Amino acid sequence: MDIEQLFDESYGRVLSREVGGQGFFSAFYDRFLAASPEVAEKFRYTDMPRQQAMLKKAFYHLLAFYASSHADYYLHEVAVSHSRVHLDIPPRLYDLWLETLIATVRRFDDRFTDEAELAWRLVMSPGIVYMKFHYEREDTFAL
């Protein structure tokens, strides 16, 4: 099983349903904000179109991290910005984020399989671990 290929194909199907995958990203955030009052509060003042564009960009960095085991500058900056001293996104919310993501992908990928789900989980998990790791770390942690 080629994890990257399964992920790429599923992600391509998700994005192809509407121009730029707008429906997918909007549905994901609708579901994520509804999943927890804490999440809704964290996003209360967020520019959601900008947030959706950032998530789309983040998928490529998460895939690169999965493939290389090297966090690039972008992923590191996101991890630092989400740490306790900045946006204070606690580690438990990443698990909810992943479950919400999988549920949304399942809805938007008409050929979603167990293998595709595993590919999404495997691609996203190293980045999630990286984000959780940096929650308690100082800003100055070197790349």
Tab-separated table of N, CA and C in Angstrom, residues 39-142:
chain	number	residue	atom	x	y	z
A	39	VAL	N	-13.390	24.705	21.090
A	39	VAL	CA	-12.926	24.973	19.729
A	39	VAL	C	-13.627	26.219	19.189
A	40	ALA	N	-14.925	26.293	19.371
A	40	ALA	CA	-15.674	27.462	18.893
A	40	ALA	C	-15.108	28.746	19.494
A	41	GLU	N	-14.764	28.702	20.765
A	41	GLU	CA	-14.201	29.885	21.420
A	41	GLU	C	-12.829	30.234	20.835
A	42	LYS	N	-12.010	29.233	20.571
A	42	LYS	CA	-10.673	29.475	20.017
A	42	LYS	C	-10.751	30.164	18.647
A	43	PHE	N	-11.806	29.878	17.903
A	43	PHE	CA	-11.944	30.428	16.550
A	43	PHE	C	-12.903	31.629	16.485
A	44	ARG	N	-13.325	32.112	17.616
A	44	ARG	CA	-14.353	33.159	17.651
A	44	ARG	C	-14.005	34.377	16.801
A	45	TYR	N	-12.770	34.821	16.804
A	45	TYR	CA	-12.382	36.024	16.072
A	45	TYR	C	-11.548	35.709	14.828
A	46	THR	N	-11.662	34.498	14.346
A	46	THR	CA	-10.831	34.045	13.225
A	46	THR	C	-11.468	34.397	11.888
A	47	ASP	N	-10.643	34.849	10.965
A	47	ASP	CA	-11.043	35.061	9.579
A	47	ASP	C	-11.098	33.674	8.931
A	48	MET	N	-12.285	33.102	8.814
A	48	MET	CA	-12.413	31.708	8.398
A	48	MET	C	-11.974	31.453	6.947
A	49	PRO	N	-12.237	32.336	5.985
A	49	PRO	CA	-11.690	32.070	4.647
A	49	PRO	C	-10.150	31.985	4.662
A	50	ARG	N	-9.528	32.845	5.430
A	50	ARG	CA	-8.064	32.799	5.550
A	50	ARG	C	-7.636	31.511	6.248
A	51	GLN	N	-8.359	31.112	7.291
A	51	GLN	CA	-8.055	29.888	8.026
A	51	GLN	C	-8.177	28.671	7.113
A	52	GLN	N	-9.194	28.644	6.284
A	52	GLN	CA	-9.385	27.533	5.357
A	52	GLN	C	-8.225	27.450	4.365
A	53	ALA	N	-7.764	28.587	3.878
A	53	ALA	CA	-6.613	28.606	2.961
A	53	ALA	C	-5.357	28.111	3.666
A	54	MET	N	-5.208	28.473	4.932
A	54	MET	CA	-4.045	28.018	5.691
A	54	MET	C	-4.079	26.503	5.887
A	55	LEU	N	-5.264	25.949	6.127
A	55	LEU	CA	-5.380	24.499	6.297
A	55	LEU	C	-5.008	23.785	5.002
A	56	LYS	N	-5.466	24.308	3.888
A	56	LYS	CA	-5.129	23.714	2.596
A	56	LYS	C	-3.608	23.687	2.411
A	57	LYS	N	-2.957	24.776	2.741
A	57	LYS	CA	-1.501	24.863	2.648
A	57	LYS	C	-0.836	23.892	3.633
A	58	ALA	N	-1.400	23.791	4.825
A	58	ALA	CA	-0.812	22.943	5.865
A	58	ALA	C	-0.785	21.469	5.451
A	59	PHE	N	-1.769	21.018	4.678
A	59	PHE	CA	-1.776	19.622	4.254
A	59	PHE	C	-0.498	19.259	3.497
A	60	TYR	N	-0.023	20.159	2.664
A	60	TYR	CA	1.194	19.878	1.906
A	60	TYR	C	2.408	19.791	2.832
A	61	HIS	N	2.434	20.642	3.847
A	61	HIS	CA	3.550	20.610	4.796
A	61	HIS	C	3.477	19.363	5.683
A	62	LEU	N	2.270	18.947	6.020
A	62	LEU	CA	2.109	17.723	6.808
A	62	LEU	C	2.528	16.499	5.995
A	63	LEU	N	2.181	16.484	4.723
A	63	LEU	CA	2.604	15.380	3.863
A	63	LEU	C	4.123	15.366	3.725
A	64	ALA	N	4.714	16.535	3.561
A	64	ALA	CA	6.181	16.611	3.459
A	64	ALA	C	6.838	16.143	4.750
A	65	PHE	N	6.254	16.501	5.885
A	65	PHE	CA	6.797	16.061	7.165
A	65	PHE	C	6.684	14.547	7.295
A	66	TYR	N	5.553	14.008	6.891
A	66	TYR	CA	5.371	12.555	6.910
A	66	TYR	C	6.452	11.879	6.056
A	67	ALA	N	6.691	12.413	4.868
A	67	ALA	CA	7.619	11.794	3.924
A	67	ALA	C	9.081	11.957	4.324
A	68	SER	N	9.417	13.080	4.947
A	68	SER	CA	10.826	13.369	5.207
A	68	SER	C	11.238	13.293	6.670
A	69	SER	N	10.265	13.318	7.565
A	69	SER	CA	10.527	13.406	9.013
A	69	SER	C	11.285	14.677	9.373
A	70	HIS	N	11.168	15.684	8.528
A	70	HIS	CA	11.817	16.975	8.778
A	70	HIS	C	10.751	18.063	8.754
A	71	ALA	N	10.658	18.808	9.864
A	71	ALA	CA	9.705	19.915	9.933
A	71	ALA	C	10.316	21.124	9.247
A	72	ASP	N	9.634	21.634	8.244
A	72	ASP	CA	10.106	22.833	7.574
A	72	ASP	C	9.746	24.064	8.414
A	73	TYR	N	10.168	25.202	7.946
A	73	TYR	CA	9.953	26.459	8.670
A	73	TYR	C	8.468	26.700	8.920
A	74	TYR	N	7.634	26.453	7.920
A	74	TYR	CA	6.198	26.706	8.047
A	74	TYR	C	5.595	25.868	9.175
A	75	LEU	N	5.855	24.576	9.166
A	75	LEU	CA	5.283	23.698	10.190
A	75	LEU	C	5.789	24.091	11.572
A	76	HIS	N	7.067	24.426	11.659
A	76	HIS	CA	7.615	24.857	12.944
A	76	HIS	C	6.920	26.127	13.440
A	77	GLU	N	6.716	27.081	12.565
A	77	GLU	CA	6.056	28.328	12.956
A	77	GLU	C	4.608	28.084	13.393
A	78	VAL	N	3.926	27.191	12.728
A	78	VAL	CA	2.556	26.846	13.129
A	78	VAL	C	2.578	26.200	14.515
A	79	ALA	N	3.519	25.294	14.735
A	79	ALA	CA	3.619	24.633	16.043
A	79	ALA	C	3.883	25.652	17.145
A	80	VAL	N	4.806	26.560	16.915
A	80	VAL	CA	5.111	27.585	17.915
A	80	VAL	C	3.903	28.483	18.147
A	81	SER	N	3.230	28.879	17.076
A	81	SER	CA	2.078	29.775	17.228
A	81	SER	C	0.921	29.111	17.975
A	82	HIS	N	0.844	27.782	17.929
A	82	HIS	CA	-0.228	27.060	18.609
A	82	HIS	C	0.151	26.637	20.035
A	83	SER	N	1.352	26.954	20.472
A	83	SER	CA	1.816	26.531	21.790
A	83	SER	C	1.069	27.245	22.912
A	84	ARG	N	1.312	26.786	24.126
A	84	ARG	CA	0.646	27.340	25.301
A	84	ARG	C	0.851	28.850	25.424
A	85	VAL	N	2.045	29.335	25.099
A	85	VAL	CA	2.347	30.754	25.301
A	85	VAL	C	1.769	31.655	24.211
A	86	HIS	N	1.223	31.076	23.146
A	86	HIS	CA	0.660	31.898	22.072
A	86	HIS	C	-0.846	31.654	21.953
A	87	LEU	N	-1.272	30.814	21.029
A	87	LEU	CA	-2.706	30.567	20.838
A	87	LEU	C	-3.285	29.590	21.860
A	88	ASP	N	-2.422	28.883	22.569
A	88	ASP	CA	-2.833	27.950	23.628
A	88	ASP	C	-3.833	26.910	23.116
A	89	ILE	N	-3.399	26.158	22.106
A	89	ILE	CA	-4.218	25.069	21.567
A	89	ILE	C	-3.764	23.779	22.262
A	90	PRO	N	-4.543	23.301	23.235
A	90	PRO	CA	-4.103	22.135	24.012
A	90	PRO	C	-4.051	20.857	23.164
A	91	PRO	N	-3.155	19.972	23.516
A	91	PRO	CA	-2.961	18.738	22.735
A	91	PRO	C	-4.236	17.941	22.500
A	92	ARG	N	-5.140	17.922	23.445
A	92	ARG	CA	-6.360	17.114	23.273
A	92	ARG	C	-7.189	17.561	22.068
A	93	LEU	N	-7.068	18.831	21.683
A	93	LEU	CA	-7.865	19.324	20.554
A	93	LEU	C	-7.362	18.787	19.215
A	94	TYR	N	-6.111	18.338	19.168
A	94	TYR	CA	-5.600	17.768	17.920
A	94	TYR	C	-6.251	16.426	17.622
A	95	ASP	N	-6.572	15.668	18.655
A	95	ASP	CA	-7.270	14.400	18.441
A	95	ASP	C	-8.674	14.661	17.876
A	96	LEU	N	-9.348	15.657	18.424
A	96	LEU	CA	-10.663	16.046	17.913
A	96	LEU	C	-10.535	16.556	16.479
A	97	TRP	N	-9.487	17.322	16.213
A	97	TRP	CA	-9.232	17.838	14.866
A	97	TRP	C	-9.115	16.682	13.876
A	98	LEU	N	-8.344	15.662	14.233
A	98	LEU	CA	-8.147	14.527	13.333
A	98	LEU	C	-9.449	13.761	13.108
A	99	GLU	N	-10.193	13.514	14.172
A	99	GLU	CA	-11.457	12.781	14.017
A	99	GLU	C	-12.443	13.576	13.162
A	100	THR	N	-12.469	14.879	13.346
A	100	THR	CA	-13.337	15.738	12.539
A	100	THR	C	-12.888	15.722	11.084
A	101	LEU	N	-11.595	15.765	10.872
A	101	LEU	CA	-11.059	15.725	9.517
A	101	LEU	C	-11.461	14.427	8.817
A	102	ILE	N	-11.274	13.308	9.493
A	102	ILE	CA	-11.608	12.007	8.897
A	102	ILE	C	-13.096	11.937	8.563
A	103	ALA	N	-13.935	12.399	9.462
A	103	ALA	CA	-15.382	12.390	9.210
A	103	ALA	C	-15.734	13.258	7.998
A	104	THR	N	-15.046	14.373	7.851
A	104	THR	CA	-15.317	15.264	6.721
A	104	THR	C	-14.805	14.665	5.420
A	105	VAL	N	-13.628	14.068	5.458
A	105	VAL	CA	-13.105	13.405	4.263
A	105	VAL	C	-14.048	12.286	3.840
A	106	ARG	N	-14.525	11.514	4.801
A	106	ARG	CA	-15.449	10.414	4.508
A	106	ARG	C	-16.677	10.941	3.748
A	107	ARG	N	-17.135	12.099	4.130
A	107	ARG	CA	-18.314	12.696	3.492
A	107	ARG	C	-18.015	13.198	2.073
A	108	PHE	N	-16.800	13.681	1.837
A	108	PHE	CA	-16.475	14.312	0.561
A	108	PHE	C	-15.774	13.392	-0.436
A	109	ASP	N	-15.226	12.289	0.011
A	109	ASP	CA	-14.532	11.365	-0.889
A	109	ASP	C	-15.464	10.186	-1.156
A	110	ASP	N	-16.024	10.142	-2.354
A	110	ASP	CA	-17.000	9.100	-2.671
A	110	ASP	C	-16.378	7.717	-2.843
A	111	ARG	N	-15.052	7.635	-2.801
A	111	ARG	CA	-14.369	6.337	-2.866
A	111	ARG	C	-13.535	6.102	-1.609
A	112	PHE	N	-13.955	6.670	-0.511
A	112	PHE	CA	-13.236	6.547	0.753
A	112	PHE	C	-13.281	5.102	1.233
A	113	THR	N	-12.118	4.574	1.573
A	113	THR	CA	-11.986	3.189	2.029
A	113	THR	C	-11.235	3.178	3.349
A	114	ASP	N	-11.172	2.010	3.958
A	114	ASP	CA	-10.360	1.857	5.169
A	114	ASP	C	-8.905	2.205	4.888
A	115	GLU	N	-8.423	1.813	3.708
A	115	GLU	CA	-7.041	2.108	3.351
A	115	GLU	C	-6.812	3.615	3.210
A	116	ALA	N	-7.776	4.313	2.612
A	116	ALA	CA	-7.668	5.774	2.480
A	116	ALA	C	-7.702	6.423	3.869
A	117	GLU	N	-8.570	5.930	4.737
A	117	GLU	CA	-8.614	6.473	6.099
A	117	GLU	C	-7.272	6.278	6.795
A	118	LEU	N	-6.713	5.101	6.676
A	118	LEU	CA	-5.410	4.847	7.286
A	118	LEU	C	-4.354	5.792	6.709
A	119	ALA	N	-4.393	6.007	5.405
A	119	ALA	CA	-3.432	6.923	4.774
A	119	ALA	C	-3.570	8.329	5.357
A	120	TRP	N	-4.780	8.826	5.487
A	120	TRP	CA	-4.986	10.151	6.082
A	120	TRP	C	-4.436	10.180	7.513
A	121	ARG	N	-4.741	9.163	8.286
A	121	ARG	CA	-4.279	9.133	9.679
A	121	ARG	C	-2.749	9.071	9.762
A	122	LEU	N	-2.146	8.254	8.906
A	122	LEU	CA	-0.686	8.129	8.935
A	122	LEU	C	0.001	9.414	8.466
A	123	VAL	N	-0.551	10.067	7.475
A	123	VAL	CA	0.047	11.309	6.977
A	123	VAL	C	-0.106	12.428	7.998
A	124	MET	N	-1.244	12.522	8.638
A	124	MET	CA	-1.502	13.615	9.584
A	124	MET	C	-0.833	13.392	10.944
A	125	SER	N	-0.682	12.146	11.359
A	125	SER	CA	-0.221	11.854	12.726
A	125	SER	C	1.166	12.388	13.077
A	126	PRO	N	2.176	12.258	12.231
A	126	PRO	CA	3.473	12.814	12.633
A	126	PRO	C	3.408	14.324	12.883
A	127	GLY	N	2.680	15.045	12.059
A	127	GLY	CA	2.537	16.482	12.260
A	127	GLY	C	1.780	16.809	13.532
A	128	ILE	N	0.775	16.013	13.837
A	128	ILE	CA	0.023	16.210	15.074
A	128	ILE	C	0.928	15.970	16.276
A	129	VAL	N	1.716	14.921	16.226
A	129	VAL	CA	2.672	14.663	17.310
A	129	VAL	C	3.631	15.843	17.451
A	130	TYR	N	4.091	16.376	16.339
A	130	TYR	CA	4.997	17.529	16.354
A	130	TYR	C	4.316	18.732	17.016
A	131	MET	N	3.074	18.980	16.664
A	131	MET	CA	2.330	20.105	17.253
A	131	MET	C	2.161	19.898	18.762
A	132	LYS	N	1.781	18.700	19.164
A	132	LYS	CA	1.603	18.412	20.585
A	132	LYS	C	2.917	18.570	21.350
A	133	PHE	N	3.995	18.110	20.760
A	133	PHE	CA	5.311	18.196	21.385
A	133	PHE	C	5.670	19.650	21.697
A	134	HIS	N	5.345	20.542	20.800
A	134	HIS	CA	5.722	21.948	20.960
A	134	HIS	C	4.791	22.739	21.866
A	135	TYR	N	3.731	22.135	22.325
A	135	TYR	CA	2.768	22.864	23.153
A	135	TYR	C	3.420	23.464	24.396
A	136	GLU	N	4.258	22.717	25.063
A	136	GLU	CA	4.903	23.179	26.298
A	136	GLU	C	6.299	23.753	26.073
A	137	ARG	N	6.776	23.771	24.845
A	137	ARG	CA	8.133	24.215	24.557
A	137	ARG	C	8.209	25.725	24.431
A	138	GLU	N	9.412	26.238	24.571
A	138	GLU	CA	9.672	27.670	24.414
A	138	GLU	C	9.766	28.033	22.943
A	139	ASP	N	9.558	29.296	22.632
A	139	ASP	CA	9.657	29.796	21.257
A	139	ASP	C	11.004	29.549	20.623
A	140	THR	N	12.020	29.487	21.415
A	140	THR	CA	13.383	29.446	20.883
A	140	THR	C	13.840	28.048	20.492
A	141	PHE	N	12.992	27.049	20.594
A	141	PHE	CA	13.362	25.690	20.206
A	141	PHE	C	13.829	25.697	18.761
A	142	ALA	N	15.045	25.248	18.523
A	142	ALA	CA	15.641	25.303	17.181
A	142	ALA	C	15.079	24.231	16.270
